[in-house]
Coordinates of C-alpha atoms in Angstrom, one line a residue:
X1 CA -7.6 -151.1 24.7
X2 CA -5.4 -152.3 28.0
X3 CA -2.8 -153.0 25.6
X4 CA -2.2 -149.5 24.2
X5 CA -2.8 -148.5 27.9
X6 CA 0.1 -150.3 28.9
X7 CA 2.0 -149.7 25.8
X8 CA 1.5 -145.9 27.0
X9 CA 2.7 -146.0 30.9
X10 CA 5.6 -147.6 29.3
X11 CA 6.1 -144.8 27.1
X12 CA 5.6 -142.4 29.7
X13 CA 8.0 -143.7 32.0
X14 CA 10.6 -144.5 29.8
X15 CA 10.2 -140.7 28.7
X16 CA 10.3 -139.9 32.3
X17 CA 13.2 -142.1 32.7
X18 CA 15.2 -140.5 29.9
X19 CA 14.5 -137.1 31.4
X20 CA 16.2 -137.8 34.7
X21 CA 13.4 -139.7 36.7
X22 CA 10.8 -139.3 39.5
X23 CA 10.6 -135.9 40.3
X24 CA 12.6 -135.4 43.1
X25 CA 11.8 -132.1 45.6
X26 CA 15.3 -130.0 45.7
X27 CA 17.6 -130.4 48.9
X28 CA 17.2 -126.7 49.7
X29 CA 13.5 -127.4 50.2
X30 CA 14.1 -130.9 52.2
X31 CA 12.1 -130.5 55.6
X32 CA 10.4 -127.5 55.0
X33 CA 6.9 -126.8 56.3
X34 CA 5.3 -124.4 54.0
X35 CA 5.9 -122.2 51.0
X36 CA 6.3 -118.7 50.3
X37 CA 3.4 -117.2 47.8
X38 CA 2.8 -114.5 45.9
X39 CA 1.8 -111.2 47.2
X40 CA -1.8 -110.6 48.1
X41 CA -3.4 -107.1 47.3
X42 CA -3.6 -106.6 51.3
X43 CA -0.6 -107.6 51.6
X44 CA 1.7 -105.1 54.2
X45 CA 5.4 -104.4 54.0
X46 CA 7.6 -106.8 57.1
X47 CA 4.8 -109.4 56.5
X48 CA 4.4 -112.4 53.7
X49 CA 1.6 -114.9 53.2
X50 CA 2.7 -118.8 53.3
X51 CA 0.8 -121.7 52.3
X52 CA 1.0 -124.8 54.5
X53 CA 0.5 -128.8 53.3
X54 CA -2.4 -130.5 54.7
X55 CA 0.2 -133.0 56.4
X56 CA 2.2 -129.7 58.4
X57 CA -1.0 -127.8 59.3
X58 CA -0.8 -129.3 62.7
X59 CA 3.2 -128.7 62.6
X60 CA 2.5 -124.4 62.1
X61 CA 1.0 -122.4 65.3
X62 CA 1.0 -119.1 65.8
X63 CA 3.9 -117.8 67.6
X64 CA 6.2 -120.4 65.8
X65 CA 9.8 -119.4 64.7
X66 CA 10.7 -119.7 61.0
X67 CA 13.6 -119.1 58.8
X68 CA 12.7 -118.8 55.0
X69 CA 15.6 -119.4 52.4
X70 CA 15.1 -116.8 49.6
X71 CA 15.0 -119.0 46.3
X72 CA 15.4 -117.0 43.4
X73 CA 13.1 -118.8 41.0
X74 CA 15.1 -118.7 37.6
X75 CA 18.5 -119.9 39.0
X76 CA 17.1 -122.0 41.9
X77 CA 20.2 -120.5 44.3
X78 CA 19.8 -118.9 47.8
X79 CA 19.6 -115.0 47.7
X80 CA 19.0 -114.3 51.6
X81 CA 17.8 -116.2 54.8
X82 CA 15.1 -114.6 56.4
X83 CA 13.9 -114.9 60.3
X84 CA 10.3 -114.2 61.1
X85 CA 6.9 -115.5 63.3
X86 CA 4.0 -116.5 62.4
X87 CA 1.9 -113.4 63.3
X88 CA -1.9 -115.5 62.2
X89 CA -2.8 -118.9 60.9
X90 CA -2.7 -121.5 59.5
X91 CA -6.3 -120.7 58.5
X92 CA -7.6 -123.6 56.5
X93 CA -8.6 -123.8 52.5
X94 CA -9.8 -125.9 50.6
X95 CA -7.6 -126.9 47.1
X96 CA -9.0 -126.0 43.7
X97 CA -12.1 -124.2 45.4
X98 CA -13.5 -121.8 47.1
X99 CA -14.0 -121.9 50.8
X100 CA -17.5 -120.7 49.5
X101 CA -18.1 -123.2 47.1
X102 CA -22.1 -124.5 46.8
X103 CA -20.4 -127.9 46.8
X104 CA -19.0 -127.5 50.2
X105 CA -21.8 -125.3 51.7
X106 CA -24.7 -128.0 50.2
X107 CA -22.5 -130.9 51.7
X108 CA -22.5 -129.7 54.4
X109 CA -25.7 -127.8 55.3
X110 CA -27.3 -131.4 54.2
X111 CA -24.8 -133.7 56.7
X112 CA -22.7 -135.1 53.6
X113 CA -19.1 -136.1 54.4
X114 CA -17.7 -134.6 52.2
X115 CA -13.3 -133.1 53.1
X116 CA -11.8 -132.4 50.0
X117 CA -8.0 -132.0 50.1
X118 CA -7.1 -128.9 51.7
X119 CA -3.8 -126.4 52.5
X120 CA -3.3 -123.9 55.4
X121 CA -2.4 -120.2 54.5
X122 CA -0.5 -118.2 57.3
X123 CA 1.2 -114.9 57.5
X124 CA 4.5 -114.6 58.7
X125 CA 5.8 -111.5 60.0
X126 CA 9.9 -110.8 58.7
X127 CA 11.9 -109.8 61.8
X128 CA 15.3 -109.9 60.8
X129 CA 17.6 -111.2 57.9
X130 CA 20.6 -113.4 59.2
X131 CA 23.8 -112.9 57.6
X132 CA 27.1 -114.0 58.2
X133 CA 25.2 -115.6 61.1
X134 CA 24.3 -112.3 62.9
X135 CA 20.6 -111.0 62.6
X136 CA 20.1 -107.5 60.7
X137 CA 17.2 -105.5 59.8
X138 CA 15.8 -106.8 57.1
X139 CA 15.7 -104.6 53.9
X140 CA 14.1 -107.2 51.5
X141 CA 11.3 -109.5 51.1
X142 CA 11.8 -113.3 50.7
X143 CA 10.9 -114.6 46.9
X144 CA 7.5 -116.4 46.1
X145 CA 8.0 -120.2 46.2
X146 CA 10.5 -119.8 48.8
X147 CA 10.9 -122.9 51.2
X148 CA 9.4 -122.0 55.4
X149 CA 11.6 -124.1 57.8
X150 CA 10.5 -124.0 61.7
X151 CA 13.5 -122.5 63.8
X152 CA 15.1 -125.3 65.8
X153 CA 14.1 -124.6 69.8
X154 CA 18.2 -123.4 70.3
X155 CA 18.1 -121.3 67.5
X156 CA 14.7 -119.6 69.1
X157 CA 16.9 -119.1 72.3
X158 CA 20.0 -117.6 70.1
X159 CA 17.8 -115.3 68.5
X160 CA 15.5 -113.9 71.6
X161 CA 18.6 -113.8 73.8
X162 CA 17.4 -116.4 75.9
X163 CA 20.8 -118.7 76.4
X164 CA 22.1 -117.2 79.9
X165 CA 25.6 -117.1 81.0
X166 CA 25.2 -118.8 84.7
X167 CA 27.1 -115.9 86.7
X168 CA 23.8 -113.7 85.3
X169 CA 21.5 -115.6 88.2
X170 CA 18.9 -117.1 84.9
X171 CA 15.1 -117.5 86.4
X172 CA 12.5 -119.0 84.7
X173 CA 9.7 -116.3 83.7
X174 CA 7.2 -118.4 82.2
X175 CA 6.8 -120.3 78.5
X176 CA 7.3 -118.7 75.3
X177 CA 3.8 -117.9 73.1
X178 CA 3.0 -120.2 71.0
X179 CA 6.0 -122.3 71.4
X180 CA 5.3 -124.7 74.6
X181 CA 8.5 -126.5 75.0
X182 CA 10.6 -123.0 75.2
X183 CA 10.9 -121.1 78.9
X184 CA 11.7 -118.0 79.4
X185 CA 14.7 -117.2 81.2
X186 CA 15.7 -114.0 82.3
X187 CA 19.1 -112.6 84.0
X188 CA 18.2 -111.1 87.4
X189 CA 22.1 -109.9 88.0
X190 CA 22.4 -108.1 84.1
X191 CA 21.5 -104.6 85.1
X192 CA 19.9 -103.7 81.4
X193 CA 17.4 -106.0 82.5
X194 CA 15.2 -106.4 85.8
X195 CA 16.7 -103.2 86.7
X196 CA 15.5 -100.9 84.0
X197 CA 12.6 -101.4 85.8
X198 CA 8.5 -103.3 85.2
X199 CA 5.0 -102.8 84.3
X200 CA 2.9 -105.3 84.8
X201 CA 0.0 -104.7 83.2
X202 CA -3.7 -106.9 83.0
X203 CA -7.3 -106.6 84.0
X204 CA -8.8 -108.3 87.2
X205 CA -8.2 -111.7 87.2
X206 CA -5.8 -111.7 84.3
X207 CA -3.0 -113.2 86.3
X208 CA -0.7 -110.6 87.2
X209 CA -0.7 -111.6 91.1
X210 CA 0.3 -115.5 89.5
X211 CA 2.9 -114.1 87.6
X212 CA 4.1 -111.6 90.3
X213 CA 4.4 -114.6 92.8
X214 CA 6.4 -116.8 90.0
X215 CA 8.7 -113.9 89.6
X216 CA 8.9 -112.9 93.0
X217 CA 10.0 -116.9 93.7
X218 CA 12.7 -117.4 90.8
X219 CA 14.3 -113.3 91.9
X220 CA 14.6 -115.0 95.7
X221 CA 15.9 -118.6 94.4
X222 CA 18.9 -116.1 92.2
X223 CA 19.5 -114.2 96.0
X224 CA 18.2 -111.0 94.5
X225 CA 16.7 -109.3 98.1
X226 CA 13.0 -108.6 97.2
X227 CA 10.5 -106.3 98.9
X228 CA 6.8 -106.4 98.5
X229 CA 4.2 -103.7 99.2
X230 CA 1.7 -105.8 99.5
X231 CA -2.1 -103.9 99.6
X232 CA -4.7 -106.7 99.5
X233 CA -2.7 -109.3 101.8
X234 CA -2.3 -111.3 98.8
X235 CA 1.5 -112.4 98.8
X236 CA 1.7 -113.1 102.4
X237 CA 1.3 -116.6 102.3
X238 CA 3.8 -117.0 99.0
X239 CA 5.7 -119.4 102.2
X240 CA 3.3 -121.7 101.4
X241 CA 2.8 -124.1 98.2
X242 CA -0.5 -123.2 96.2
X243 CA -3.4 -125.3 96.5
X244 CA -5.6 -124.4 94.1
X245 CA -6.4 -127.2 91.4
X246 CA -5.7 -125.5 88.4
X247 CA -2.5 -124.4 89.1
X248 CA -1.8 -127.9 90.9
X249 CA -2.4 -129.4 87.2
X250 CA -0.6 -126.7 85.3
X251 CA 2.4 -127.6 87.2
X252 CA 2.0 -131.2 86.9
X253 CA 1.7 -130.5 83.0
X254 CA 5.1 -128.5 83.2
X255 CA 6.9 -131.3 85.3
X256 CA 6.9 -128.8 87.9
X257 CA 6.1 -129.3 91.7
X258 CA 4.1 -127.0 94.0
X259 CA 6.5 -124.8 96.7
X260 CA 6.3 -122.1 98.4
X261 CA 9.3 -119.2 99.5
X262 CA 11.5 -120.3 101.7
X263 CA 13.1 -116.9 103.0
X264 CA 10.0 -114.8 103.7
X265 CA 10.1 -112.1 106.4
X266 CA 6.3 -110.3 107.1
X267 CA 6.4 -107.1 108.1
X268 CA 3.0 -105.1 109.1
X269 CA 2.4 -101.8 111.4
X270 CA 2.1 -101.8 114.8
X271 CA -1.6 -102.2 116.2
X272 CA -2.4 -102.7 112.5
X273 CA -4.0 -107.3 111.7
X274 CA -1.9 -109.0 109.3
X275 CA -3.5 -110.8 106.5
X276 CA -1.6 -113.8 107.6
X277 CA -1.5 -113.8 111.9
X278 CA 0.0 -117.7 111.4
X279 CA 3.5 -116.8 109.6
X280 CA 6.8 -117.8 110.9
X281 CA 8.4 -114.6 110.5
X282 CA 6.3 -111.6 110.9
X283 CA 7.2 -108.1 112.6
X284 CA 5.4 -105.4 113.3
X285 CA 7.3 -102.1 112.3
X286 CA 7.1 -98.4 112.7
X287 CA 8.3 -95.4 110.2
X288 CA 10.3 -92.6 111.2
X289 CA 8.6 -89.2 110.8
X290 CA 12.2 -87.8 110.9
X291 CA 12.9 -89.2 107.7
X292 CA 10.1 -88.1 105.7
X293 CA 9.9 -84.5 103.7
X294 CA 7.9 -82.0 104.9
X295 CA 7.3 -81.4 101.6
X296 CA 6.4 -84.8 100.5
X297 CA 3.7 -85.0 103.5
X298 CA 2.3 -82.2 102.5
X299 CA 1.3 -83.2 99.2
X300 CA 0.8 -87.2 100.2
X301 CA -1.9 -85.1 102.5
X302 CA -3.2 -83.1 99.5
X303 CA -3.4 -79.5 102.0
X304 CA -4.7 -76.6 100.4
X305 CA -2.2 -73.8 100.0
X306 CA -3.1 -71.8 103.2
X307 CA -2.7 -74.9 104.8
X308 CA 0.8 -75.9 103.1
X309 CA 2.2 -72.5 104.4
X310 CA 1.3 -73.0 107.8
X311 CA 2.3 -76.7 108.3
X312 CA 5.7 -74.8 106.7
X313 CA 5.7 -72.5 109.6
X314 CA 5.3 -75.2 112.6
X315 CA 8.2 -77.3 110.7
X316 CA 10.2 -74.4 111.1
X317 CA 9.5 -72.8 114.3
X318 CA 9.6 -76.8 115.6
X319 CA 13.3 -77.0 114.3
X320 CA 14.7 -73.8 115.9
X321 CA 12.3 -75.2 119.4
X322 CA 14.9 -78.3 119.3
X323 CA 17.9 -76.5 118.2
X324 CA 17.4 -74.0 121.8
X325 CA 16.4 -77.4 123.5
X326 CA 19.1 -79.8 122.1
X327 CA 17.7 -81.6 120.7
X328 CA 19.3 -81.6 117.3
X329 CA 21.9 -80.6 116.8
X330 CA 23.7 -81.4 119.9
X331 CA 27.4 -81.4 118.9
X332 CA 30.0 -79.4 116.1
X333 CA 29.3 -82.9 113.9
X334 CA 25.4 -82.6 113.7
X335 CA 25.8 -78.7 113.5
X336 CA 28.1 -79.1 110.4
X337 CA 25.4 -82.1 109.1
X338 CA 22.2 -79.5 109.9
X339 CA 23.7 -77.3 107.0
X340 CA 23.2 -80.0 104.0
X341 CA 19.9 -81.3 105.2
X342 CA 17.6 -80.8 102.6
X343 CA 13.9 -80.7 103.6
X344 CA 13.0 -81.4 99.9
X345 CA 14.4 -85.0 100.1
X346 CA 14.2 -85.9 104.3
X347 CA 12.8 -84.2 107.3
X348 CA 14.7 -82.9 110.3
X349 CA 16.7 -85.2 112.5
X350 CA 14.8 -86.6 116.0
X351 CA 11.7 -84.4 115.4
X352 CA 8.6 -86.8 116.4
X353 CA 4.8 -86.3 114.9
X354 CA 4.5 -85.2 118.8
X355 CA 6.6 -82.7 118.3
X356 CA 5.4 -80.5 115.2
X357 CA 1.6 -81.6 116.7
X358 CA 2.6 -79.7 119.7
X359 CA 3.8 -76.6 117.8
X360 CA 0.7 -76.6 115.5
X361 CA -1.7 -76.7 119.1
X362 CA 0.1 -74.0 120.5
X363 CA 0.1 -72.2 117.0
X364 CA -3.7 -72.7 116.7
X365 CA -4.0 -71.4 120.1
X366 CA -2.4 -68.1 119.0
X367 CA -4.5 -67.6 116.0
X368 CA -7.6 -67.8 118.6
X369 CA -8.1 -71.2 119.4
X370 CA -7.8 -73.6 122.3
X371 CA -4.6 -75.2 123.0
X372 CA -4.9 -78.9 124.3
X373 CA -2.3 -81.1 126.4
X374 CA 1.4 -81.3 125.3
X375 CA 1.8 -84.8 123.9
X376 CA 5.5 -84.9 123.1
X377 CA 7.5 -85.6 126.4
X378 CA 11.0 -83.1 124.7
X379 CA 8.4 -80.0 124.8
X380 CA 6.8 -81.0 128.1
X381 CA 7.1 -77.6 130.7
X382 CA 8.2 -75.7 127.5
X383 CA 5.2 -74.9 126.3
X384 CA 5.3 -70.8 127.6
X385 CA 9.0 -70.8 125.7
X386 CA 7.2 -71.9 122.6
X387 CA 4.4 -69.6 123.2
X388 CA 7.2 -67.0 123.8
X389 CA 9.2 -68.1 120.4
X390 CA 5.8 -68.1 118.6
X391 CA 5.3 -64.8 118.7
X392 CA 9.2 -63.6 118.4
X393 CA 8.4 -65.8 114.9
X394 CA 4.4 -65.1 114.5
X395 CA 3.4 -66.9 111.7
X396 CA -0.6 -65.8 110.1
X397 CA -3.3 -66.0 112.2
X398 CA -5.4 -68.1 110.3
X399 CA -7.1 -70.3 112.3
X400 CA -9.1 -72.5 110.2
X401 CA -5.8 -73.7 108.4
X402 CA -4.5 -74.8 111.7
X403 CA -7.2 -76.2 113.2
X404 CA -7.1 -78.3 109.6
X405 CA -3.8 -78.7 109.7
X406 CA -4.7 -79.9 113.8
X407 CA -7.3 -82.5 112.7
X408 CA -5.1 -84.3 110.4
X409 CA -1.8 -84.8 112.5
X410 CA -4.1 -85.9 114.8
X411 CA -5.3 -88.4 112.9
X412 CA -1.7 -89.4 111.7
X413 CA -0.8 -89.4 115.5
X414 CA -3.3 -91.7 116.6
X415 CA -2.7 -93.8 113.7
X416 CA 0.5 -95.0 115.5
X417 CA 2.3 -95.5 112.7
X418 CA 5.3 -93.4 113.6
X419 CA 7.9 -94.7 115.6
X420 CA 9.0 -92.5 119.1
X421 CA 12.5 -95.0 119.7
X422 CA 14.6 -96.1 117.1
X423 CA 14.3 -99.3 117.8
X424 CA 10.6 -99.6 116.5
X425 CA 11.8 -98.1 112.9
X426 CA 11.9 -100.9 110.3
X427 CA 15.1 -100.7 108.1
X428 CA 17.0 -101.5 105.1
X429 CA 19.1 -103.9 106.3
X430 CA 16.2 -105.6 107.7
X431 CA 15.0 -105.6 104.2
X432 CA 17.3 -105.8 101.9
X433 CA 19.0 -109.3 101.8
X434 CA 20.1 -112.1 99.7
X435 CA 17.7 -114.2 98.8
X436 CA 14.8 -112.8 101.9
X437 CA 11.5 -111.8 100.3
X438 CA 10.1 -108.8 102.8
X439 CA 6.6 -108.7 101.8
X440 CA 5.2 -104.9 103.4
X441 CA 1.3 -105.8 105.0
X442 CA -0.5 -102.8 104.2
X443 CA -3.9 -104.9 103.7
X444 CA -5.5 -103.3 106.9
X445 CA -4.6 -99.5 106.0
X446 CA -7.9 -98.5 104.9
X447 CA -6.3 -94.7 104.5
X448 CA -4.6 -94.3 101.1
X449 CA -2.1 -91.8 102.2
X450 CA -1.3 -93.7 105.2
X451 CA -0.2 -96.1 102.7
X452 CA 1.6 -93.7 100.2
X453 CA 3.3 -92.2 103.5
X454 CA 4.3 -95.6 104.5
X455 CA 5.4 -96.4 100.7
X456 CA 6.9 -93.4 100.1
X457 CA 9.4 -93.4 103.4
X458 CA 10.6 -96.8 102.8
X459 CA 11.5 -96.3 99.1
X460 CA 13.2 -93.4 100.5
X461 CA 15.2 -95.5 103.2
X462 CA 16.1 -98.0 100.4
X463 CA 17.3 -96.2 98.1
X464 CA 19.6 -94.6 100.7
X465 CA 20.5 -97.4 102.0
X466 CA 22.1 -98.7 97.7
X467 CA 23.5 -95.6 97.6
X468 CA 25.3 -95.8 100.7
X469 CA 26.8 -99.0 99.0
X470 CA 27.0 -97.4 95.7
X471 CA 29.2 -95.3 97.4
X472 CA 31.5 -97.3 99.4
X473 CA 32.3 -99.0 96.1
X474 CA 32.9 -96.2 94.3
X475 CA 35.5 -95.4 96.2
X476 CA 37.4 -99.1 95.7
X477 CA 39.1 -100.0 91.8
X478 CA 37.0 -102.3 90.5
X479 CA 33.7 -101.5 89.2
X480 CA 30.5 -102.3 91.4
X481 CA 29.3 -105.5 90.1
X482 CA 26.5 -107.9 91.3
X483 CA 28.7 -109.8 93.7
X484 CA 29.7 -106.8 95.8
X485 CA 25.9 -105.0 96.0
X486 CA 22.7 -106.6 96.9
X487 CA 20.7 -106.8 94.4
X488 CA 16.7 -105.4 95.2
X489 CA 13.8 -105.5 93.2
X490 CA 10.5 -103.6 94.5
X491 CA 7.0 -104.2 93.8
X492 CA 4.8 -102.2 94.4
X493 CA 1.1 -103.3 94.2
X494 CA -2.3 -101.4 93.0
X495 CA 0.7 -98.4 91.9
X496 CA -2.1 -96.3 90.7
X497 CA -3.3 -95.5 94.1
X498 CA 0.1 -94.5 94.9
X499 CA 1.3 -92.6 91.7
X500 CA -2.2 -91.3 90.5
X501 CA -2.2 -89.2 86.8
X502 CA -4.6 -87.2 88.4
X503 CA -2.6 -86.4 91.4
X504 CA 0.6 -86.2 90.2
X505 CA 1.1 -82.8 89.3
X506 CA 0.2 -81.9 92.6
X507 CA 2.6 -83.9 93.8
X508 CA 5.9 -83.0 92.3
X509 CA 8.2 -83.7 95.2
X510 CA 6.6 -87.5 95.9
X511 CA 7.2 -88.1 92.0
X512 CA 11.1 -86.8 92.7
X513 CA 11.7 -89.3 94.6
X514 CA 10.4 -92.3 92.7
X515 CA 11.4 -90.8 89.1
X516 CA 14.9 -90.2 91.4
X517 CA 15.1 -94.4 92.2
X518 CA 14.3 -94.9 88.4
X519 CA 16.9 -92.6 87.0
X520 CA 19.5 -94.2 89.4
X521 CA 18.2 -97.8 90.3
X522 CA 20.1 -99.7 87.8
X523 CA 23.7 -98.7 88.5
X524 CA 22.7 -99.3 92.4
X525 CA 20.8 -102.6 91.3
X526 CA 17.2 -101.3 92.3
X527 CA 14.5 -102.0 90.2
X528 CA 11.0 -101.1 90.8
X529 CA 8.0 -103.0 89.3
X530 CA 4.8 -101.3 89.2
X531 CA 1.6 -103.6 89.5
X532 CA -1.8 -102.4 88.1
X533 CA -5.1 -103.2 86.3
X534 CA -5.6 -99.4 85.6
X535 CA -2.5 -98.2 83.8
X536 CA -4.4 -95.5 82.0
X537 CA -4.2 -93.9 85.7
X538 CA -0.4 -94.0 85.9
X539 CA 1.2 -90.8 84.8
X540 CA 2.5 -90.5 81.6
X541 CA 6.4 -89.7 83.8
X542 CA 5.8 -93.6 84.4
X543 CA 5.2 -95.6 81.8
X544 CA 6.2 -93.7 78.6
X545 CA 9.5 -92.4 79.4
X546 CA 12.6 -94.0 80.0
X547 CA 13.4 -97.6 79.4
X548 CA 10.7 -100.3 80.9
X549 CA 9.9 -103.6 80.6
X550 CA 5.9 -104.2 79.9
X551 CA 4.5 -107.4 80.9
X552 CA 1.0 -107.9 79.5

């Protein structure tokens, strides 16, 4: 009997032998990781189902890059390469049987050891179709059998876009999905980028205030000028290196070290507690009420309509008070500048809260109230010519819109929050710098439209401020580039208390001026980024219109 066994393996491989040998896999296979199969009856168009050795399992995540070769099976020559990512898998199966076998279920419901040789079985999502070595849409599905080769780490960077001319400021986002040893780089001077403008999107404790500090870090490290409204107190101690555990060992994983910002100005309102008293660099700043619309305070306010009329009428009686006072205008130059002020977009030159509070008394007083004590000191021993102008102008007597109208100036008055001298206002060239992130304290403004006022006047000033620049280089021959504007980016946390869905319609003029900084950021190099766990509360003007970036 061993005889004729022998006598047969020589047969065999002398057969084999004559036949052209060992079997040999073909070269276009060579260091492949899986195989294309046949189509499943779930299976969806843009996606195919692979099958993965037992040896590669631990070589295929998901996330990971692939090209596929397209074999055709009866010549054995390439068709098409194809580019996709694994979307699910490699789920585990075992060969020849059924994951539900009642020899593996019996194995193992009785403690047997008992592994039979297994594959993996992934689907890979088709994303493109490279040809001529540029990526199309893809129009075709790969062949069955088809060789699955992982996408070299540079080729995963050629095809996301991730290799970065230097003169484009790269700054490391994070890691790529699935694929550990990748980071993501992004350009923060390419305008179609950063400045298309953000959404950062995630539920409490998802880590959107870790990746806002990473990205607010790397924008300052490129010397893009960065300005924070910070309203839980949370990024004002980004000067100092993290020293929480976790993050300690996530770095140390990464071959990272812990740092904090080095250029980090804190600015917070005057009479208003910082969340950090012991930085370096803080300020305490003012706004100007003569930069804000009376149009935009009103609905920041949310006054009924009575009430909207008559805060009109002070604004207006207020600004013909100054012009007989001269207070503004005071020259030919203002008077010619009074003519293209428009109230929808800024308020009235030098006027004070003190100022349209005084008119508003004495206005309350001639619908049948009680006037109280001047407060501004311009109006001081003018109050009979006011009286006088009042009733040359008279608006409605209705006294229970101004005694509204009273309550809540007064409150904003007392609030301090306005600035009387120039000095006191903080402005965009104390902001906006190279490389400086100006984090805005707004943690001890337990008001919201304090805060939206506050928010809403220095978006205002900023975006002035670019397109003074814009401008200026306009007017010069060569284009304006990164290297002759600063670059800003603005974040702007909790943005559903500031743009509400719910409010937003009732505030038209407020929404102007945002939706007026996204329509014209990116050629002036602003770019807003809009922080929140709620974006379902963020107006639809926001988040579905226009382009955006999404972070999740």
């Amino acid at each position: 009997m061993n005889d004729k066994i022998a006598a047969a393996a020589v047969e065999l491989e002398r057969t084999a032998n004559d036949n052209g040998g060992a079997y040999e896999e073909p070269a276009v296979y060579k260091g492949s990781v899986a195989r294309t199969m046949f189509d499943r009856p779930g299976s969806e168009d843009g996606t195919v189902t692979v099958l993965v050795p037992e040896k590669n399992v631990g070589n295929v995540c998901r996330e990971a890059f692939v090209r596929i070769p397209s074999i055709d099976p009866r010549t054995g020559n390439q068709e098409a390469e194809y580019l996709g990512v694994v979307s699910s898998g490699p789920f585990a199966e075992p060969d020849a049987l059924s994951p539900t076998a009642s020899t593996l279920i019996v194995a193992a419901a009785h403690s047997a050891v008992f592994t039979p040789g297994y594959h993996g079985i992934a689907n890979v999502e088709i994303f493109g179709e490279r040809v001529a070595g540029e990526m199309v849409p893809p129009v075709r599905r790969p062949c069955p059998n088809s060789p699955v080769f992982l996408l070299p780490n540079d080729d995963v960077r050629k095809v996301l876009g991730l290799n970065i001319e230097e003169n484009e400021r790269p700054f490391r986002l994070g890691l790529l999905d699935g694929v550990s040893g990748i980071a993501i780089e992004v350009p923060a001077a390419k305008k179609s980028v950063l400045f298309k403008h953000t959404a950062i999107l995630g539920t409490t404790g998802g880590g959107k205030s870790t990746t806002v500090s990473g990205m607010i870090a790397s924008l300052a490290a490129a010397d893009n000028a960065v300005v924070v409204f910070d309203t839980e107190g949370e990024y004002t101690t980004i000067n100092e290196p993290t020293q929480n555990p976790r993050m300690l060992a996530a770095l140390t994983k990464r071959g990272l070290q812990a740092k904090g910002v080095s250029k980090t100005a804190l600015f917070h309102l005057a009479g208003r507690k910082t969340a950090n008293p012991a930085h370096p660099n803080k300020h305490a700043f003012k706004i100007a009420f003569d930069d804000l619309s009376p149009h935009v305070l009103m609905e920041i306010l949310d006054l009924s309509e009575p009430q909207e009329r008559r805060l009109i009428d002070a604004y207006d009686i207020c600004k013909v008070v100054m012009r007989q006072l001269g207070i503004y205008p005071q020259n030919d130059a203002e008077k010619n500048q009074s003519l293209d002020i428009d109230d929808l977009q800024s308020g009235w030159p030098r006027m004070t809260i003190h100022m349209i509070f005084d008119i508003v008394n004495l206005a309350m007083e001639y619908a049948g109230g009680t006037a109280n004590a001047t407060q501004s000191p311009e109006f001081k021993d003018h109050e009979d010519d006011i009286r006088t102008l009042i009733k040359q102008r008279p608006p409605e007597k209705d006294k229970r819109s101004w005694m509204a109208i009273y309550g809540v100036l007064n409150k904003m008055r007392r609030a301090k929050i306005f600035a009387d001298r120039p000095a006191d206002r903080l402005t965009a060239e104390a902001l906006v710098k190279p490389g400086l992130v100006s984090i805005i304290d707004l943690s001890d403004m337990d008001a919201p439209y304090l805060r939206n006022m506050v928010i809403a006047q220095l978006l205002r000033t900023m975006q002035a401020h670019q397109d003074h620049l814009y401008k200026e280089f306009e007017e010069r021959d060569d284009e304006p580039d990164a290297g002759l504007m600063t670059r800003v980016n603005i974040f702007i946390e909790e943005a559903h208390e500031f743009l509400s869905a719910e409010r937003i319609r009732q505030m038209p003029n407020l929404f102007d001026q945002v939706a007026r900084i996204a329509r014209r950021g990116r050629k002036r190099y602003l770019g807003l980024v809009f922080i929140t766990q709620l974006p379902s509360h963020l107006p639809d003007e926001v988040l579905g219109s226009g382009p955006i970036n999404r972070f999740h």
